Amino acid sequence: PCCAIGPPGGADGDDSLYPIAVLIDELRNEDVQLRLNSIKKLSTIALALGVERTRTELLPFLTDTIYDEDEVLLALAEQLGNFTMLVGGPEYVHCLLPPLESLATVEETVVRDKAVESLRKISQEHSPVDLEVHFEPLVKRLASGDWFTSRTSACGLFSVCYPRVSSTVKAEIRQHFRTLCSDDTPMVRRAAASKLGEFAKVLELDYVKSDIISLFTALASDEQDSVRLLAVEACVSIATLLPQEDLETLVMPTLRQAAEDKSWRVRYMVADKFSELQKAVGPEITKNDLVPAFQNLLKDCEAEVRAAAANKVKEFCENLPEDNREQIIMTHILPCVKELVSDTNQHVKSALASVIMGLSTILGKDNTIEHLLPLFLAQLKDECPEVRLNIISNLDCVNEVIGIRQLSQSLLPAIVELAEDAKWRVRLAIIEYMPLLAGQLGVEFFDEKLNTLCMAWLIDHVYAIREAATCNLMKLVEKFGADWAQNTIVPKVLGMANDPNYLHRMTTLFCINALSDVCGRDITTKQMLPVVLKMSEDQVANVRFNVAKSLQKIGPVLEKITLQNQVKPVLDKLATDKDMDVKYFAHEALSGECLPYEYKKLQWSSMLCVLVYARPQLLDSS
Amino acid sequence: MAGVASGNDFQWCFSQVKGAIDEDVAEADIISTVEFNYSGELLATGDKGGRVVIFQHEQESKNRPHLRGEYNVYSTFQSHEPEFDYLKSLEIEEKINKIRWLQQQNAAHFLLSTNDKTIKLWKISERDKRAEGYNLKDEDGRLRDPFRITSLRVPVLMPMDLMVEASPRRIFANAHTYHINSISVNSDHETYLSADDLRINLWHLEITDRSFNIVDIKPANMEELTEVITAAECHPHQCNVFVYSSSKGTIRLCDMRAGALCDRHSKFFEEPEDPSSRSFFSEIISSISDVKFSHSGRYMMTRDYLSVKVWDLNMENRPVETYQVHEYLRSKLCSLYENDCIFDKFECCWNGSDSAIMTGSYNNFFRMFDRNTRRDITLEASRESSKPRATLKPRKVSTGGKRKKDEISVDSLDFNKKILHTAWHPKDNVIAVAATNNLYIFQDKIN
């Protein structure tokens, strides 16, 4: 809009310049937030300055602004990736290289990575000539920089320029990459190892065989295990590129060595990448090599490795060649799995529990009943709640194959125990699975065995549990219908309105908030509303203002006439309450439009999924 | 090159002394750690007041070609502040327990500093340009009329006086229940370990919200506690190896390849006790106060109260070399126990080529041992001999019998003047010796 910048001639100012002037000045504001805002609007500034001034003034200034806070530099690195048109199109895109080059050498990894990402992006906008004249020299400078920060950044740039340069330059690029693979600092070797696969993909097959394989072998036997473990990842890409007949000689010796590495971290990496490796090397090698390797990983002496391998059991079995899948699983894998069920380490057991149910679809009904069912039952009795939870959360797989009845006898005690676990987060997790269980087990079983549990949670002493219990009721009603609600849960919920504990009385209100919508107008008007209205006379102010809030929430479900005749008089009365909070919420309810009710989905269960690694210490970020 | 030198190769001479001359020493000014960076160009000290002072090596001046150039203050900053843990009703001192430099990764320098509880990563960087030119104000800072802006100005960078900034980059907190005694950067350049009395944690330098506990020697019942961790260090080249020393005089070497938890060690270094010299104090004086790998990674050195020992990593049952630091104190242990000196934690260091070692003693004496010639020397850090280029005279402590001229008797040693922290330049014969609130820098005199 304001492209025609520059003195218009007359002395009169151009007021459209003012906002841009502010943005430019704020590039140097003391407040980081303002600097950040300005950087995020860099394109506006560039547009106002025009392509020429952007190139000659703005970019030189930005090139030297690498003193700033990380978040500002990060934003800058990102912006510059989309700046091609603002400097005059592909013809001038190389002007963006100097600022990105200086950003690619800062110590903060996120900034450096973002700068490399932007460099990769704009490399595509260089003409082949510019790529050789401007971009490739930059890559060379970074690759031979004094500090390892610049050399690590270089590693990510080889693969984008390689395909588009002449064969002489290609040879140079290969040489640079080779040098970085044997750099003195492990940081650079790690960066090179992590880009090895990507680089291999753009190389001619002959060079993959001659150059990449030797680099791969060297990195995979690096003295530092932090480098070796990254070579495992490269192994996947390299194996995908090579013809099947070369795999045995070029890749397998290294892979075998990695699977038996002295360092548990390398073996962990192999276990973690096992499915990818399996796909990359194909069915024959899998049968002959990977099956025994996988068995070893499942029996590894380090629990972290066993846990990683246990996590892959289902995927590994699924991807086995179909012709003798069942036989391999039954004779080679299942015996290891059986041992893991009684592993000494609970992370291993719970990793296994999260996938083991998936085996039933692969093995079919008979095998499941004969071999897997005893394992499931043992795990349902495991001392570690996480193991039991993981089994329960995956019940649907078994249900499809053998039906849940087989398990229900063992299931019930397990559920009851979890429901009464001393740790509230365990109780919370099982509540989350209730709707799923109810669906699997059916309404009869539920009414008979589980309904009491669900009601008991409503009076749990932890608020988060009571809140989750309310939400659970709503989901159950969605599943079983309003009629079921009217007979089983509504009377009990409403009964709590007379509880001597005000917290329980409030739970009634919270339940009504959650249920009115799914129960429908009839139940809400006839059964719930009278209770709510009566509670407006409660002696505890917290209850009274929650009445006001509830009335606002259930309003949309009610008929206009009910609102007018029953709800409004009560709210009017509450609006003159002696307690100011009650007054406030009554006014809110009276003035507010009756908004459609939205229930926030609970996210608590995500807290249980915190990565388990060694003895984790999650630290307070105070 | 012989490091110790008393005689034909070279002599140590005074170069500089930093810190106030006052007899009255403020507690906060007492130096608590000294550390050269990898190139030796920078030298950092930490003190009990939570400050870090960084000295930079100035290029030799043409006027005084005989000196290698001096260390001058480059940057000073407050690294830690006193804190109070309200949950445990504990005061957390600001005293800097350790400083460790990171390998240089760009023009800036980085170091880790720690007090008892919290480790911080600091960036020390230079700035020599300043942006000039605003749109909305003129050079004097007066605001311009926003409606009279006729053109846009892009700021221009102009040279300015060099400014050195220290900024905290990361804070690693809340992981230690006990007092942190060591931090050590791993040779993989991405992790480091921190040790307190009972546990060792492994951190990633870029992650502050979690650390991995790799060693835990806390017994289930604290009444069964017999041993604490006194120091820990990563191997200089093998990223999977670290050692930690204990109050029982033993050192454990762990291999992180073996398992995620290193509760079980791979090697256990212990010298069998000589039953004839057993006494009430044996256990206290055998406690190791410092452990350092040689630059080569082949050896490690440990300091206990009376001696320094060099161990070959391939031999666990006894040290390959043992040097007595101040054997004459053996008869004084009782009084050293009474005045708590026996619990002093002396550190030790290697020279750049691992051929000599240095450690401190009392009366502002420090000791050097040449590993090849087995020669040793006692030197003193004192104001008296602090004339430029003054050669340091070897000191001798008389041990019973008649005191010879130039000797000092054991009874007249000043136990309040102790040298706990010393550092040796990674390449040159330049040493930094912390004596209470003063930092002495000595170097070899080229004849």
PDB file of N, CA and C in Angstrom, chain B residues 72-141:
ATOM      1  N   ASN B  72      44.360  -8.919  32.665  1.00  0.00           N
ATOM      2  CA  ASN B  72      43.612  -7.773  33.168  1.00  0.00           C
ATOM      3  C   ASN B  72      42.124  -8.066  33.180  1.00  0.00           C
ATOM      4  N   VAL B  73      41.429  -7.338  34.046  1.00  0.00           N
ATOM      5  CA  VAL B  73      39.997  -7.610  34.190  1.00  0.00           C
ATOM      6  C   VAL B  73      39.273  -7.405  32.866  1.00  0.00           C
ATOM      7  N   TYR B  74      38.496  -8.392  32.490  1.00  0.00           N
ATOM      8  CA  TYR B  74      37.775  -8.398  31.217  1.00  0.00           C
ATOM      9  C   TYR B  74      36.290  -8.194  31.485  1.00  0.00           C
ATOM     10  N   SER B  75      35.799  -8.881  32.514  1.00  0.00           N
ATOM     11  CA  SER B  75      34.379  -8.759  32.838  1.00  0.00           C
ATOM     12  C   SER B  75      34.155  -9.176  34.291  1.00  0.00           C
ATOM     13  N   THR B  76      33.267  -8.487  34.957  1.00  0.00           N
ATOM     14  CA  THR B  76      32.909  -8.857  36.332  1.00  0.00           C
ATOM     15  C   THR B  76      31.399  -8.889  36.413  1.00  0.00           C
ATOM     16  N   PHE B  77      30.867  -9.941  36.973  1.00  0.00           N
ATOM     17  CA  PHE B  77      29.408  -9.976  37.108  1.00  0.00           C
ATOM     18  C   PHE B  77      28.985 -10.765  38.336  1.00  0.00           C
ATOM     19  N   GLN B  78      27.778 -10.489  38.789  1.00  0.00           N
ATOM     20  CA  GLN B  78      27.207 -11.179  39.941  1.00  0.00           C
ATOM     21  C   GLN B  78      26.536 -12.439  39.415  1.00  0.00           C
ATOM     22  N   SER B  79      27.126 -13.578  39.701  1.00  0.00           N
ATOM     23  CA  SER B  79      26.577 -14.822  39.164  1.00  0.00           C
ATOM     24  C   SER B  79      25.436 -15.359  40.026  1.00  0.00           C
ATOM     25  N   HIS B  80      25.644 -15.366  41.338  1.00  0.00           N
ATOM     26  CA  HIS B  80      24.626 -15.898  42.241  1.00  0.00           C
ATOM     27  C   HIS B  80      24.327 -14.897  43.351  1.00  0.00           C
ATOM     28  N   GLU B  81      23.088 -14.905  43.814  1.00  0.00           N
ATOM     29  CA  GLU B  81      22.658 -14.039  44.915  1.00  0.00           C
ATOM     30  C   GLU B  81      22.287 -14.939  46.093  1.00  0.00           C
ATOM     31  N   PRO B  82      22.392 -14.410  47.304  1.00  0.00           N
ATOM     32  CA  PRO B  82      21.924 -15.231  48.437  1.00  0.00           C
ATOM     33  C   PRO B  82      20.431 -15.484  48.309  1.00  0.00           C
ATOM     34  N   GLU B  83      20.033 -16.709  48.684  1.00  0.00           N
ATOM     35  CA  GLU B  83      18.613 -17.039  48.565  1.00  0.00           C
ATOM     36  C   GLU B  83      18.152 -17.706  49.843  1.00  0.00           C
ATOM     37  N   PHE B  84      16.872 -17.859  49.957  1.00  0.00           N
ATOM     38  CA  PHE B  84      16.340 -18.554  51.123  1.00  0.00           C
ATOM     39  C   PHE B  84      15.332 -19.584  50.650  1.00  0.00           C
ATOM     40  N   ASP B  85      15.537 -20.829  51.080  1.00  0.00           N
ATOM     41  CA  ASP B  85      14.596 -21.879  50.734  1.00  0.00           C
ATOM     42  C   ASP B  85      13.530 -21.923  51.822  1.00  0.00           C
ATOM     43  N   TYR B  86      12.353 -21.401  51.511  1.00  0.00           N
ATOM     44  CA  TYR B  86      11.318 -21.273  52.540  1.00  0.00           C
ATOM     45  C   TYR B  86      10.760 -22.617  52.955  1.00  0.00           C
ATOM     46  N   LEU B  87      10.785 -23.574  52.044  1.00  0.00           N
ATOM     47  CA  LEU B  87      10.230 -24.880  52.393  1.00  0.00           C
ATOM     48  C   LEU B  87      11.095 -25.588  53.419  1.00  0.00           C
ATOM     49  N   LYS B  88      12.401 -25.444  53.282  1.00  0.00           N
ATOM     50  CA  LYS B  88      13.285 -26.161  54.188  1.00  0.00           C
ATOM     51  C   LYS B  88      13.898 -25.237  55.218  1.00  0.00           C
ATOM     52  N   SER B  89      13.510 -23.978  55.205  1.00  0.00           N
ATOM     53  CA  SER B  89      14.089 -22.995  56.115  1.00  0.00           C
ATOM     54  C   SER B  89      15.613 -22.998  56.040  1.00  0.00           C
ATOM     55  N   LEU B  90      16.106 -22.971  54.843  1.00  0.00           N
ATOM     56  CA  LEU B  90      17.553 -23.048  54.654  1.00  0.00           C
ATOM     57  C   LEU B  90      18.050 -21.823  53.908  1.00  0.00           C
ATOM     58  N   GLU B  91      19.154 -21.284  54.387  1.00  0.00           N
ATOM     59  CA  GLU B  91      19.765 -20.216  53.615  1.00  0.00           C
ATOM     60  C   GLU B  91      20.626 -20.831  52.536  1.00  0.00           C
ATOM     61  N   ILE B  92      20.561 -20.297  51.348  1.00  0.00           N
ATOM     62  CA  ILE B  92      21.426 -20.787  50.278  1.00  0.00           C
ATOM     63  C   ILE B  92      22.469 -19.714  50.009  1.00  0.00           C
ATOM     64  N   GLU B  93      23.713 -20.067  50.293  1.00  0.00           N
ATOM     65  CA  GLU B  93      24.784 -19.098  50.124  1.00  0.00           C
ATOM     66  C   GLU B  93      24.998 -18.784  48.660  1.00  0.00           C
ATOM     67  N   GLU B  94      25.522 -17.589  48.403  1.00  0.00           N
ATOM     68  CA  GLU B  94      25.812 -17.210  47.024  1.00  0.00           C
ATOM     69  C   GLU B  94      27.195 -17.666  46.582  1.00  0.00           C
ATOM     70  N   LYS B  95      27.965 -18.222  47.497  1.00  0.00           N
ATOM     71  CA  LYS B  95      29.355 -18.619  47.212  1.00  0.00           C
ATOM     72  C   LYS B  95      29.478 -19.499  45.953  1.00  0.00           C
ATOM     73  N   ILE B  96      30.389 -19.113  45.086  1.00  0.00           N
ATOM     74  CA  ILE B  96      30.621 -19.888  43.863  1.00  0.00           C
ATOM     75  C   ILE B  96      31.491 -21.095  44.213  1.00  0.00           C
ATOM     76  N   ASN B  97      30.944 -22.282  44.091  1.00  0.00           N
ATOM     77  CA  ASN B  97      31.720 -23.481  44.422  1.00  0.00           C
ATOM     78  C   ASN B  97      32.652 -23.891  43.295  1.00  0.00           C
ATOM     79  N   LYS B  98      32.179 -23.766  42.072  1.00  0.00           N
ATOM     80  CA  LYS B  98      32.996 -24.202  40.937  1.00  0.00           C
ATOM     81  C   LYS B  98      32.652 -23.384  39.698  1.00  0.00           C
ATOM     82  N   ILE B  99      33.673 -23.239  38.861  1.00  0.00           N
ATOM     83  CA  ILE B  99      33.458 -22.646  37.538  1.00  0.00           C
ATOM     84  C   ILE B  99      34.043 -23.618  36.529  1.00  0.00           C
ATOM     85  N   ARG B 100      33.345 -23.863  35.463  1.00  0.00           N
ATOM     86  CA  ARG B 100      33.898 -24.680  34.383  1.00  0.00           C
ATOM     87  C   ARG B 100      33.623 -23.987  33.058  1.00  0.00           C
ATOM     88  N   TRP B 101      34.668 -23.879  32.237  1.00  0.00           N
ATOM     89  CA  TRP B 101      34.506 -23.257  30.916  1.00  0.00           C
ATOM     90  C   TRP B 101      34.003 -24.293  29.926  1.00  0.00           C
ATOM     91  N   LEU B 102      33.237 -23.809  28.959  1.00  0.00           N
ATOM     92  CA  LEU B 102      32.845 -24.680  27.863  1.00  0.00           C
ATOM     93  C   LEU B 102      33.844 -24.483  26.735  1.00  0.00           C
ATOM     94  N   GLN B 103      34.005 -25.507  25.917  1.00  0.00           N
ATOM     95  CA  GLN B 103      34.827 -25.374  24.721  1.00  0.00           C
ATOM     96  C   GLN B 103      34.235 -24.229  23.901  1.00  0.00           C
ATOM     97  N   GLN B 104      35.103 -23.371  23.358  1.00  0.00           N
ATOM     98  CA  GLN B 104      34.586 -22.206  22.638  1.00  0.00           C
ATOM     99  C   GLN B 104      33.839 -22.636  21.379  1.00  0.00           C
ATOM    100  N   GLN B 105      32.676 -22.035  21.145  1.00  0.00           N
ATOM    101  CA  GLN B 105      31.874 -22.451  19.994  1.00  0.00           C
ATOM    102  C   GLN B 105      31.598 -21.339  19.003  1.00  0.00           C
ATOM    103  N   ASN B 106      31.756 -20.098  19.408  1.00  0.00           N
ATOM    104  CA  ASN B 106      31.777 -18.993  18.445  1.00  0.00           C
ATOM    105  C   ASN B 106      32.533 -17.859  19.111  1.00  0.00           C
ATOM    106  N   ALA B 107      32.362 -16.648  18.624  1.00  0.00           N
ATOM    107  CA  ALA B 107      33.190 -15.564  19.148  1.00  0.00           C
ATOM    108  C   ALA B 107      32.981 -15.355  20.648  1.00  0.00           C
ATOM    109  N   ALA B 108      31.832 -15.770  21.160  1.00  0.00           N
ATOM    110  CA  ALA B 108      31.563 -15.582  22.587  1.00  0.00           C
ATOM    111  C   ALA B 108      32.189 -16.710  23.416  1.00  0.00           C
ATOM    112  N   HIS B 109      32.271 -16.462  24.730  1.00  0.00           N
ATOM    113  CA  HIS B 109      32.770 -17.501  25.640  1.00  0.00           C
ATOM    114  C   HIS B 109      31.650 -17.903  26.587  1.00  0.00           C
ATOM    115  N   PHE B 110      31.670 -19.166  26.989  1.00  0.00           N
ATOM    116  CA  PHE B 110      30.628 -19.655  27.886  1.00  0.00           C
ATOM    117  C   PHE B 110      31.237 -20.353  29.087  1.00  0.00           C
ATOM    118  N   LEU B 111      30.611 -20.153  30.241  1.00  0.00           N
ATOM    119  CA  LEU B 111      31.063 -20.890  31.420  1.00  0.00           C
ATOM    120  C   LEU B 111      29.876 -21.296  32.278  1.00  0.00           C
ATOM    121  N   LEU B 112      30.097 -22.356  33.039  1.00  0.00           N
ATOM    122  CA  LEU B 112      29.113 -22.789  34.024  1.00  0.00           C
ATOM    123  C   LEU B 112      29.622 -22.359  35.389  1.00  0.00           C
ATOM    124  N   SER B 113      28.741 -21.810  36.210  1.00  0.00           N
ATOM    125  CA  SER B 113      29.137 -21.497  37.581  1.00  0.00           C
ATOM    126  C   SER B 113      28.078 -22.083  38.500  1.00  0.00           C
ATOM    127  N   THR B 114      28.506 -22.522  39.659  1.00  0.00           N
ATOM    128  CA  THR B 114      27.514 -23.112  40.556  1.00  0.00           C
ATOM    129  C   THR B 114      27.744 -22.686  41.994  1.00  0.00           C
ATOM    130  N   ASN B 115      26.653 -22.550  42.729  1.00  0.00           N
ATOM    131  CA  ASN B 115      26.759 -22.446  44.187  1.00  0.00           C
ATOM    132  C   ASN B 115      26.298 -23.794  44.745  1.00  0.00           C
ATOM    133  N   ASP B 116      25.768 -23.829  45.964  1.00  0.00           N
ATOM    134  CA  ASP B 116      25.397 -25.121  46.544  1.00  0.00           C
ATOM    135  C   ASP B 116      24.252 -25.811  45.795  1.00  0.00           C
ATOM    136  N   LYS B 117      23.385 -25.031  45.156  1.00  0.00           N
ATOM    137  CA  LYS B 117      22.146 -25.609  44.616  1.00  0.00           C
ATOM    138  C   LYS B 117      21.913 -25.390  43.125  1.00  0.00           C
ATOM    139  N   THR B 118      22.354 -24.259  42.625  1.00  0.00           N
ATOM    140  CA  THR B 118      21.935 -23.863  41.288  1.00  0.00           C
ATOM    141  C   THR B 118      23.125 -23.652  40.362  1.00  0.00           C
ATOM    142  N   ILE B 119      23.039 -24.230  39.174  1.00  0.00           N
ATOM    143  CA  ILE B 119      24.105 -24.086  38.184  1.00  0.00           C
ATOM    144  C   ILE B 119      23.626 -23.107  37.119  1.00  0.00           C
ATOM    145  N   LYS B 120      24.508 -22.210  36.705  1.00  0.00           N
ATOM    146  CA  LYS B 120      24.113 -21.259  35.668  1.00  0.00           C
ATOM    147  C   LYS B 120      25.091 -21.282  34.513  1.00  0.00           C
ATOM    148  N   LEU B 121      24.535 -21.121  33.323  1.00  0.00           N
ATOM    149  CA  LEU B 121      25.370 -21.029  32.127  1.00  0.00           C
ATOM    150  C   LEU B 121      25.448 -19.562  31.724  1.00  0.00           C
ATOM    151  N   TRP B 122      26.658 -19.037  31.662  1.00  0.00           N
ATOM    152  CA  TRP B 122      26.857 -17.622  31.327  1.00  0.00           C
ATOM    153  C   TRP B 122      27.510 -17.477  29.968  1.00  0.00           C
ATOM    154  N   LYS B 123      27.079 -16.442  29.284  1.00  0.00           N
ATOM    155  CA  LYS B 123      27.709 -16.111  28.005  1.00  0.00           C
ATOM    156  C   LYS B 123      28.465 -14.803  28.189  1.00  0.00           C
ATOM    157  N   ILE B 124      29.698 -14.773  27.772  1.00  0.00           N
ATOM    158  CA  ILE B 124      30.481 -13.541  27.856  1.00  0.00           C
ATOM    159  C   ILE B 124      30.810 -13.136  26.431  1.00  0.00           C
ATOM    160  N   SER B 125      30.269 -12.011  26.015  1.00  0.00           N
ATOM    161  CA  SER B 125      30.430 -11.633  24.614  1.00  0.00           C
ATOM    162  C   SER B 125      30.830 -10.169  24.494  1.00  0.00           C
ATOM    163  N   GLU B 126      31.359  -9.840  23.345  1.00  0.00           N
ATOM    164  CA  GLU B 126      31.822  -8.481  23.094  1.00  0.00           C
ATOM    165  C   GLU B 126      30.886  -7.774  22.123  1.00  0.00           C
ATOM    166  N   ARG B 127      30.794  -6.485  22.301  1.00  0.00           N
ATOM    167  CA  ARG B 127      30.015  -5.692  21.362  1.00  0.00           C
ATOM    168  C   ARG B 127      30.817  -4.439  21.039  1.00  0.00           C
ATOM    169  N   ASP B 128      30.968  -4.154  19.755  1.00  0.00           N
ATOM    170  CA  ASP B 128      31.751  -2.959  19.427  1.00  0.00           C
ATOM    171  C   ASP B 128      31.058  -2.079  18.397  1.00  0.00           C
ATOM    172  N   LYS B 129      29.758  -2.353  18.206  1.00  0.00           N
ATOM    173  CA  LYS B 129      29.018  -1.497  17.275  1.00  0.00           C
ATOM    174  C   LYS B 129      27.724  -1.065  17.923  1.00  0.00           C
ATOM    175  N   ARG B 130      27.274   0.109  17.535  1.00  0.00           N
ATOM    176  CA  ARG B 130      26.028   0.598  18.091  1.00  0.00           C
ATOM    177  C   ARG B 130      25.184   1.150  16.950  1.00  0.00           C
ATOM    178  N   ALA B 131      23.887   0.909  17.012  1.00  0.00           N
ATOM    179  CA  ALA B 131      23.011   1.416  15.967  1.00  0.00           C
ATOM    180  C   ALA B 131      22.729   2.888  16.223  1.00  0.00           C
ATOM    181  N   GLU B 132      22.686   3.657  15.152  1.00  0.00           N
ATOM    182  CA  GLU B 132      22.382   5.079  15.296  1.00  0.00           C
ATOM    183  C   GLU B 132      21.295   5.490  14.319  1.00  0.00           C
ATOM    184  N   GLY B 133      20.548   6.517  14.710  1.00  0.00           N
ATOM    185  CA  GLY B 133      19.545   7.074  13.827  1.00  0.00           C
ATOM    186  C   GLY B 133      18.148   6.554  14.100  1.00  0.00           C
ATOM    187  N   TYR B 134      17.303   7.474  14.584  1.00  0.00           N
ATOM    188  CA  TYR B 134      15.894   7.126  14.806  1.00  0.00           C
ATOM    189  C   TYR B 134      15.026   7.924  13.856  1.00  0.00           C
ATOM    190  N   ASN B 135      13.830   7.465  13.643  1.00  0.00           N
ATOM    191  CA  ASN B 135      12.881   8.210  12.819  1.00  0.00           C
ATOM    192  C   ASN B 135      12.111   9.230  13.633  1.00  0.00           C
ATOM    193  N   LEU B 136      11.792   8.832  14.890  1.00  0.00           N
ATOM    194  CA  LEU B 136      10.849   9.660  15.645  1.00  0.00           C
ATOM    195  C   LEU B 136      11.542  10.615  16.594  1.00  0.00           C
ATOM    196  N   LYS B 137      12.871  10.507  16.703  1.00  0.00           N
ATOM    197  CA  LYS B 137      13.572  11.515  17.492  1.00  0.00           C
ATOM    198  C   LYS B 137      14.863  11.875  16.787  1.00  0.00           C
ATOM    199  N   ASP B 138      15.380  13.061  17.110  1.00  0.00           N
ATOM    200  CA  ASP B 138      16.613  13.460  16.452  1.00  0.00           C
ATOM    201  C   ASP B 138      17.806  13.060  17.304  1.00  0.00           C
ATOM    202  N   GLU B 139      18.977  13.481  16.884  1.00  0.00           N
ATOM    203  CA  GLU B 139      20.200  13.011  17.523  1.00  0.00           C
ATOM    204  C   GLU B 139      20.241  13.304  19.020  1.00  0.00           C
ATOM    205  N   ASP B 140      19.600  14.426  19.443  1.00  0.00           N
ATOM    206  CA  ASP B 140      19.639  14.766  20.866  1.00  0.00           C
ATOM    207  C   ASP B 140      18.551  14.044  21.645  1.00  0.00           C
ATOM    208  N   GLY B 141      17.781  13.211  20.993  1.00  0.00           N
ATOM    209  CA  GLY B 141      16.743  12.473  21.688  1.00  0.00           C
ATOM    210  C   GLY B 141      15.422  13.230  21.736  1.00  0.00           C
TER     211      GLY B 141
END
